[in-house]
Amino acid sequence: MPKRALITGITGQDGSFLTEFLLNKGYEVFGIIRRSSSFNTDRIDHLYQDPHEPETRLRLIYGDLNDSSSLNQILQRVQPDEIYNLGAQSHVRVSFDVPEYTGEVTGLGTVRLLEAIRTIGLRTKFYQASSSELFGSVVEVPQTERTPFRPRSPYGCAKAYAYFITVNYRESYGLFACNGILFNHESERRGETFVTRKITRAATRIKLKLQEQLFLGNLEARRDWGYAPDYIEAMWLMMQAEEPDDYVIATGETHSIREFLDDAFGYLDLDWKKFVAIDPRYYRPAEVDLLLGDATKARRALGWEPKIGFKELVRLMVDHDLELARQEKATQQIKGALLPQRRWGAA
Ligand code: NAP
Ligand code: F7E
């Protein structure tokens, strides 16, 4: 019998890579999706429609982290061996606009799942997508599993609740539940309102004269950026360990937004200072200035290593987005319209 995994947040960046990873390992994968007025499965469509897979091992089910009854029914029906809780309102800036909603999905969504596991009596493993945003205004550098949490946003506060309730269910009910405290991880599938992808999309569109300017917020913040598929492997390794535990996953390098701009525009032979303007709408009421992770525990206990470094990450994202921009340019030449940067929200 193949193992069964259930993924919340399957349509997101991490959900799509995790689905690929688990299908390659022979799992049956069930994903919870939300109804939306436009298609939201772009990142997993290629897996769903695999012509070489006559009996698909990927199934999608409607549900929502805000709806306990749907979660209960899905868990009853699927009886998964492993649950990966990746679903969240995951945008830090947006969490200041919708703090209550973020608390519901990102915080309480976790206890809804844990309670469903407990009341049904499921023998399943549980992975919680915890975040370096827990460290917030950091009390030490680098941050480890022992660094105290000082979250700086409604998102960080919601993730703190989710982290502790996961530990609590492990300690109270003996559940195999672990927290992956993942530092920022990016890819060619990253949402376009996160700063790395916003930059690589804009730089490549500017290169092809599809866009004239890029509006950003705070350029001084520093992040420990890794490559998403490397981090997916860490999630799975945590779930295969003898005992459930919590792990920091990071590269151990930190870079500013300025450095990301240098590398992304530089790779295209462009000087970003000619194109980037500051728009205060992108500032946050409270900022996380510096994140740098120490993943020694994961390296030793799980044998995990990041494979892709900062420069390679920037380049693979730029290469991908340059191809997208070329396709867009070809379409535009047919339609004859200049498309501006999308600026409808402050994210
Ligand atoms: P993402 O691309 O924003 O994906 C979020 C996923 O959650 C999407 O599939 C989204 O569905 C789903 N979702 C949102 N609200 C939901 C709800 N009410 N019920 C069910 N599903 C819902 O995020 P990501 O970058 O893949 O991150 C995955 C997880 O890791 C998130 O929990 C995030 O907070 C956490 N995390 C991310 C990073 C990072 O650097 N990427 C680092 C640490 C932790 P739709 O497609 O329908 O919107
Ligand atoms: O911002 C600055 C911004 O939105 C990074 C999520 O996956 O990682 C992510 O959260 C930095 C911040 O990611 C813009 O102020 C400047 O300092 O790409 P971001 P994030 O807030 O670090 C963590 C680990 C998660 O868990 C989250 O789910 O970039 N910045 N100008 C900007 N950021 C954005 N989005 N847009 C700008 O225009």
GROMACS .gro file of C-alpha atoms in nm, residues 28-332:
model
  305
   28GLU     CA    1  -0.080   0.905  -0.285
   29VAL     CA    2  -0.132   1.277  -0.236
   30PHE     CA    3  -0.456   1.446  -0.130
   31GLY     CA    4  -0.471   1.824  -0.139
   32ILE     CA    5  -0.719   2.066   0.012
   33ILE     CA    6  -0.813   2.349  -0.222
   34ARG     CA    7  -1.036   2.654  -0.178
   35ARG     CA    8  -1.303   2.754  -0.419
   36SER     CA    9  -1.204   3.075  -0.597
   37SER     CA   10  -1.361   3.278  -0.877
   38SER     CA   11  -1.058   3.224  -1.100
   39PHE     CA   12  -0.834   2.920  -1.139
   40ASN     CA   13  -0.589   2.878  -0.850
   41THR     CA   14  -0.426   2.546  -0.942
   42ASP     CA   15  -0.166   2.674  -1.194
   43ARG     CA   16   0.126   2.543  -0.988
   44ILE     CA   17  -0.005   2.186  -0.976
   45ASP     CA   18  -0.188   2.154  -1.309
   46HIS     CA   19   0.113   1.982  -1.469
   47LEU     CA   20   0.093   1.711  -1.200
   48TYR     CA   21  -0.279   1.665  -1.223
   49GLN     CA   22  -0.276   1.618  -1.599
   50ASP     CA   23   0.025   1.389  -1.629
   51PRO     CA   24  -0.054   1.175  -1.938
   52HIS     CA   25   0.191   0.907  -1.819
   53GLU     CA   26  -0.008   0.856  -1.500
   54PRO     CA   27  -0.333   0.686  -1.607
   55GLU     CA   28  -0.440   0.628  -1.248
   56THR     CA   29  -0.365   0.957  -1.086
   57ARG     CA   30  -0.219   0.947  -0.737
   58LEU     CA   31  -0.311   1.313  -0.681
   59ARG     CA   32  -0.658   1.409  -0.566
   60LEU     CA   33  -0.794   1.753  -0.480
   61ILE     CA   34  -1.075   1.811  -0.231
   62TYR     CA   35  -1.255   2.135  -0.147
   63GLY     CA   36  -1.212   2.251   0.210
   64ASP     CA   37  -1.087   2.542   0.417
   65LEU     CA   38  -0.875   2.587   0.728
   66ASN     CA   39  -1.154   2.811   0.859
   67ASP     CA   40  -1.412   2.534   0.831
   68SER     CA   41  -1.376   2.257   1.091
   69SER     CA   42  -1.654   2.047   0.945
   70SER     CA   43  -1.476   2.021   0.609
   71LEU     CA   44  -1.148   1.930   0.781
   72ASN     CA   45  -1.315   1.661   0.992
   73GLN     CA   46  -1.482   1.505   0.690
   74ILE     CA   47  -1.164   1.511   0.482
   75LEU     CA   48  -0.954   1.351   0.756
   76GLN     CA   49  -1.218   1.082   0.813
   77ARG     CA   50  -1.229   1.006   0.443
   78VAL     CA   51  -0.858   1.019   0.358
   79GLN     CA   52  -0.708   0.861   0.673
   80PRO     CA   53  -0.363   1.000   0.584
   81ASP     CA   54  -0.032   0.867   0.717
   82GLU     CA   55   0.119   1.216   0.703
   83ILE     CA   56  -0.039   1.562   0.715
   84TYR     CA   57   0.154   1.868   0.598
   85ASN     CA   58  -0.011   2.189   0.716
   86LEU     CA   59   0.118   2.446   0.468
   87GLY     CA   60  -0.204   2.646   0.426
   88ALA     CA   61  -0.189   3.003   0.556
   89GLN     CA   62  -0.253   3.369   0.487
   90SER     CA   63   0.123   3.387   0.439
   91HIS     CA   64   0.187   3.751   0.347
   92VAL     CA   65   0.339   3.951   0.634
   93ARG     CA   66   0.246   4.297   0.501
   94VAL     CA   67  -0.110   4.188   0.425
   95SER     CA   68  -0.144   4.045   0.777
   96PHE     CA   69  -0.143   4.405   0.911
   97ASP     CA   70  -0.450   4.476   0.693
   98VAL     CA   71  -0.634   4.153   0.785
   99PRO     CA   72  -0.502   4.063   1.133
  100GLU     CA   73  -0.812   3.881   1.253
  101TYR     CA   74  -0.847   3.675   0.936
  102THR     CA   75  -0.475   3.591   0.951
  103GLY     CA   76  -0.519   3.472   1.309
  104GLU     CA   77  -0.809   3.251   1.200
  105VAL     CA   78  -0.637   3.080   0.908
  106THR     CA   79  -0.272   3.084   1.007
  107GLY     CA   80  -0.321   3.034   1.381
  108LEU     CA   81  -0.655   2.868   1.459
  109GLY     CA   82  -0.649   2.666   1.136
  110THR     CA   83  -0.372   2.459   1.296
  111VAL     CA   84  -0.569   2.369   1.608
  112ARG     CA   85  -0.872   2.282   1.393
  113LEU     CA   86  -0.659   2.020   1.218
  114LEU     CA   87  -0.501   1.894   1.540
  115GLU     CA   88  -0.840   1.863   1.710
  116ALA     CA   89  -0.975   1.671   1.411
  117ILE     CA   90  -0.681   1.428   1.437
  118ARG     CA   91  -0.737   1.387   1.812
  119THR     CA   92  -1.114   1.341   1.807
  120ILE     CA   93  -1.111   1.101   1.512
  121GLY     CA   94  -0.826   0.910   1.680
  122LEU     CA   95  -0.610   0.917   1.364
  123ARG     CA   96  -0.262   0.766   1.385
  124THR     CA   97  -0.099   1.021   1.155
  125LYS     CA   98   0.215   1.232   1.156
  126PHE     CA   99   0.172   1.610   1.150
  127TYR     CA  100   0.401   1.877   1.001
  128GLN     CA  101   0.346   2.244   1.089
  129ALA     CA  102   0.488   2.512   0.857
  130SER     CA  103   0.650   2.735   1.118
  131SER     CA  104   0.848   3.040   1.018
  132SER     CA  105   1.157   3.249   1.092
  133GLU     CA  106   0.907   3.534   1.137
  134LEU     CA  107   0.867   3.392   1.490
  135PHE     CA  108   1.207   3.542   1.576
  136GLY     CA  109   1.095   3.893   1.473
  137SER     CA  110   1.307   4.154   1.652
  138VAL     CA  111   1.579   3.899   1.707
  139VAL     CA  112   1.745   3.862   2.048
  140GLU     CA  113   2.049   3.680   1.905
  141VAL     CA  114   2.228   3.618   1.574
  142PRO     CA  115   2.216   3.356   1.432
  143GLN     CA  116   1.877   3.214   1.536
  144THR     CA  117   1.848   2.851   1.650
  145GLU     CA  118   1.573   2.627   1.793
  146ARG     CA  119   1.653   2.779   2.135
  147THR     CA  120   1.622   3.148   2.032
  148PRO     CA  121   1.319   3.314   2.202
  149PHE     CA  122   1.033   3.430   1.980
  150ARG     CA  123   0.963   3.806   1.939
  151PRO     CA  124   0.713   3.820   1.649
  152ARG     CA  125   0.661   4.159   1.483
  153SER     CA  126   0.342   4.112   1.281
  154PRO     CA  127  -0.006   3.960   1.307
  155TYR     CA  128   0.132   3.685   1.080
  156GLY     CA  129   0.422   3.618   1.320
  157CYS     CA  130   0.184   3.614   1.618
  158ALA     CA  131  -0.050   3.369   1.444
  159LYS     CA  132   0.246   3.143   1.359
  160ALA     CA  133   0.359   3.159   1.724
  161TYR     CA  134   0.019   3.022   1.833
  162ALA     CA  135   0.040   2.749   1.568
  163TYR     CA  136   0.394   2.657   1.677
  164PHE     CA  137   0.305   2.624   2.044
  165ILE     CA  138  -0.023   2.439   1.989
  166THR     CA  139   0.169   2.186   1.777
  167VAL     CA  140   0.419   2.133   2.060
  168ASN     CA  141   0.129   2.112   2.305
  169TYR     CA  142  -0.049   1.835   2.113
  170ARG     CA  143   0.278   1.643   2.090
  171GLU     CA  144   0.333   1.670   2.465
  172SER     CA  145  -0.030   1.623   2.571
  173TYR     CA  146  -0.147   1.348   2.338
  174GLY     CA  147   0.176   1.184   2.216
  175LEU     CA  148   0.107   1.293   1.858
  176PHE     CA  149   0.396   1.273   1.610
  177ALA     CA  150   0.392   1.648   1.543
  178CYS     CA  151   0.687   1.861   1.433
  179ASN     CA  152   0.757   2.224   1.354
  180GLY     CA  153   0.983   2.314   1.064
  181ILE     CA  154   1.102   2.667   1.144
  182LEU     CA  155   1.181   2.757   0.787
  183PHE     CA  156   1.363   3.073   0.689
  184ASN     CA  157   1.263   3.249   0.366
  185HIS     CA  158   1.270   3.016   0.069
  186GLU     CA  159   1.207   3.127  -0.285
  187SER     CA  160   1.180   2.985  -0.635
  188GLU     CA  161   1.046   3.042  -0.983
  189ARG     CA  162   0.704   2.954  -0.832
  190ARG     CA  163   0.720   3.217  -0.554
  191GLY     CA  164   0.412   3.441  -0.529
  192GLU     CA  165   0.469   3.764  -0.722
  193THR     CA  166   0.407   3.997  -0.427
  194PHE     CA  167   0.699   3.860  -0.222
  195VAL     CA  168   1.005   4.078  -0.268
  196THR     CA  169   1.238   3.833  -0.450
  197ARG     CA  170   0.989   3.739  -0.720
  198LYS     CA  171   0.862   4.095  -0.743
  199ILE     CA  172   1.221   4.197  -0.824
  200THR     CA  173   1.297   3.917  -1.073
  201ARG     CA  174   0.966   3.971  -1.255
  202ALA     CA  175   1.024   4.346  -1.276
  203ALA     CA  176   1.393   4.329  -1.371
  204THR     CA  177   1.322   4.095  -1.662
  205ARG     CA  178   1.020   4.299  -1.778
  206ILE     CA  179   1.232   4.616  -1.761
  207LYS     CA  180   1.505   4.443  -1.963
  208LEU     CA  181   1.252   4.372  -2.238
  209LYS     CA  182   1.098   4.722  -2.210
  210LEU     CA  183   0.766   4.587  -2.085
  211GLN     CA  184   0.790   4.798  -1.767
  212GLU     CA  185   0.970   5.122  -1.678
  213GLN     CA  186   0.991   5.129  -1.298
  214LEU     CA  187   0.981   4.908  -0.990
  215PHE     CA  188   0.827   5.037  -0.666
  216LEU     CA  189   0.958   4.885  -0.343
  217GLY     CA  190   0.960   4.954   0.032
  218ASN     CA  191   1.245   4.897   0.282
  219LEU     CA  192   1.566   4.799   0.102
  220GLU     CA  193   1.775   4.756   0.417
  221ALA     CA  194   1.607   4.444   0.560
  222ARG     CA  195   1.821   4.128   0.552
  223ARG     CA  196   1.695   3.777   0.493
  224ASP     CA  197   1.838   3.423   0.490
  225TRP     CA  198   1.706   3.316   0.148
  226GLY     CA  199   1.715   2.953   0.033
  227TYR     CA  200   1.567   2.751  -0.255
  228ALA     CA  201   1.221   2.606  -0.188
  229PRO     CA  202   1.279   2.248  -0.319
  230ASP     CA  203   1.574   2.210  -0.077
  231TYR     CA  204   1.341   2.305   0.209
  232ILE     CA  205   1.072   2.060   0.097
  233GLU     CA  206   1.319   1.776   0.142
  234ALA     CA  207   1.379   1.897   0.500
  235MET     CA  208   1.002   1.880   0.573
  236TRP     CA  209   0.990   1.519   0.460
  237LEU     CA  210   1.306   1.422   0.649
  238MET     CA  211   1.154   1.559   0.972
  239MET     CA  212   0.851   1.336   0.919
  240GLN     CA  213   1.071   1.025   0.871
  241ALA     CA  214   1.274   1.079   1.192
  242GLU     CA  215   1.241   0.832   1.483
  243GLU     CA  216   1.102   1.100   1.714
  244PRO     CA  217   0.904   1.417   1.640
  245ASP     CA  218   1.098   1.739   1.699
  246ASP     CA  219   1.135   2.103   1.588
  247TYR     CA  220   1.407   2.216   1.346
  248VAL     CA  221   1.544   2.541   1.203
  249ILE     CA  222   1.596   2.518   0.826
  250ALA     CA  223   1.818   2.792   0.679
  251THR     CA  224   2.125   2.849   0.462
  252GLY     CA  225   2.332   3.035   0.723
  253GLU     CA  226   2.384   3.338   0.490
  254THR     CA  227   2.203   3.670   0.507
  255HIS     CA  228   2.160   3.931   0.231
  256SER     CA  229   1.981   4.265   0.205
  257ILE     CA  230   1.715   4.358  -0.050
  258ARG     CA  231   1.981   4.587  -0.204
  259GLU     CA  232   2.210   4.287  -0.258
  260PHE     CA  233   1.925   4.095  -0.420
  261LEU     CA  234   1.868   4.393  -0.651
  262ASP     CA  235   2.244   4.412  -0.731
  263ASP     CA  236   2.252   4.046  -0.831
  264ALA     CA  237   1.921   4.029  -1.020
  265PHE     CA  238   1.963   4.351  -1.223
  266GLY     CA  239   2.341   4.297  -1.251
  267TYR     CA  240   2.286   3.955  -1.411
  268LEU     CA  241   2.082   4.138  -1.680
  269ASP     CA  242   2.350   4.412  -1.718
  270LEU     CA  243   2.117   4.671  -1.570
  271ASP     CA  244   2.176   4.930  -1.293
  272TRP     CA  245   1.877   4.894  -1.059
  273LYS     CA  246   1.923   5.248  -0.918
  274LYS     CA  247   1.793   5.386  -1.251
  275PHE     CA  248   1.466   5.193  -1.223
  276VAL     CA  249   1.376   5.143  -0.854
  277ALA     CA  250   1.165   5.399  -0.667
  278ILE     CA  251   1.055   5.384  -0.303
  279ASP     CA  252   0.682   5.375  -0.233
  280PRO     CA  253   0.604   5.406   0.142
  281ARG     CA  254   0.293   5.191   0.089
  282TYR     CA  255   0.526   4.892   0.093
  283TYR     CA  256   0.669   4.976   0.437
  284ARG     CA  257   0.538   4.769   0.728
  285PRO     CA  258   0.413   4.911   1.059
  286ALA     CA  259   0.686   4.702   1.225
  287GLU     CA  260   0.978   4.549   1.033
  288VAL     CA  261   1.190   4.239   1.088
  289ASP     CA  262   1.535   4.382   1.018
  290LEU     CA  263   1.765   4.082   1.020
  291LEU     CA  264   1.718   3.708   0.990
  292LEU     CA  265   2.001   3.456   0.985
  293GLY     CA  266   1.943   3.091   1.068
  294ASP     CA  267   2.167   2.822   1.212
  295ALA     CA  268   2.050   2.480   1.085
  296THR     CA  269   2.316   2.276   1.270
  297LYS     CA  270   2.054   2.058   1.440
  298ALA     CA  271   1.890   1.961   1.108
  299ARG     CA  272   2.230   1.898   0.949
  300ARG     CA  273   2.332   1.664   1.231
  301ALA     CA  274   2.002   1.487   1.307
  302LEU     CA  275   1.849   1.471   0.958
  303GLY     CA  276   2.158   1.489   0.736
  304TRP     CA  277   1.996   1.786   0.561
  305GLU     CA  278   2.202   2.030   0.351
  306PRO     CA  279   2.088   2.317   0.127
  307LYS     CA  280   2.210   2.261  -0.229
  308ILE     CA  281   2.139   2.596  -0.396
  309GLY     CA  282   2.319   2.911  -0.279
  310PHE     CA  283   2.215   3.277  -0.303
  311LYS     CA  284   2.368   3.366  -0.641
  312GLU     CA  285   2.238   3.050  -0.806
  313LEU     CA  286   1.892   3.116  -0.662
  314VAL     CA  287   1.881   3.469  -0.804
  315ARG     CA  288   1.999   3.347  -1.143
  316LEU     CA  289   1.752   3.064  -1.175
  317MET     CA  290   1.466   3.297  -1.085
  318VAL     CA  291   1.585   3.560  -1.336
  319ASP     CA  292   1.632   3.298  -1.610
  320HIS     CA  293   1.280   3.169  -1.554
  321ASP     CA  294   1.123   3.515  -1.549
  322LEU     CA  295   1.317   3.628  -1.856
  323GLU     CA  296   1.149   3.348  -2.048
  324LEU     CA  297   0.809   3.458  -1.912
  325ALA     CA  298   0.881   3.816  -2.016
  326ARG     CA  299   0.980   3.700  -2.366
  327GLN     CA  300   0.647   3.520  -2.398
  328GLU     CA  301   0.466   3.828  -2.269
  329LYS     CA  302   0.651   4.046  -2.520
  330ALA     CA  303   0.551   3.818  -2.805
  331THR     CA  304   0.186   3.837  -2.694
  332GLN     CA  305   0.210   4.213  -2.655
   0.00000   0.00000   0.00000
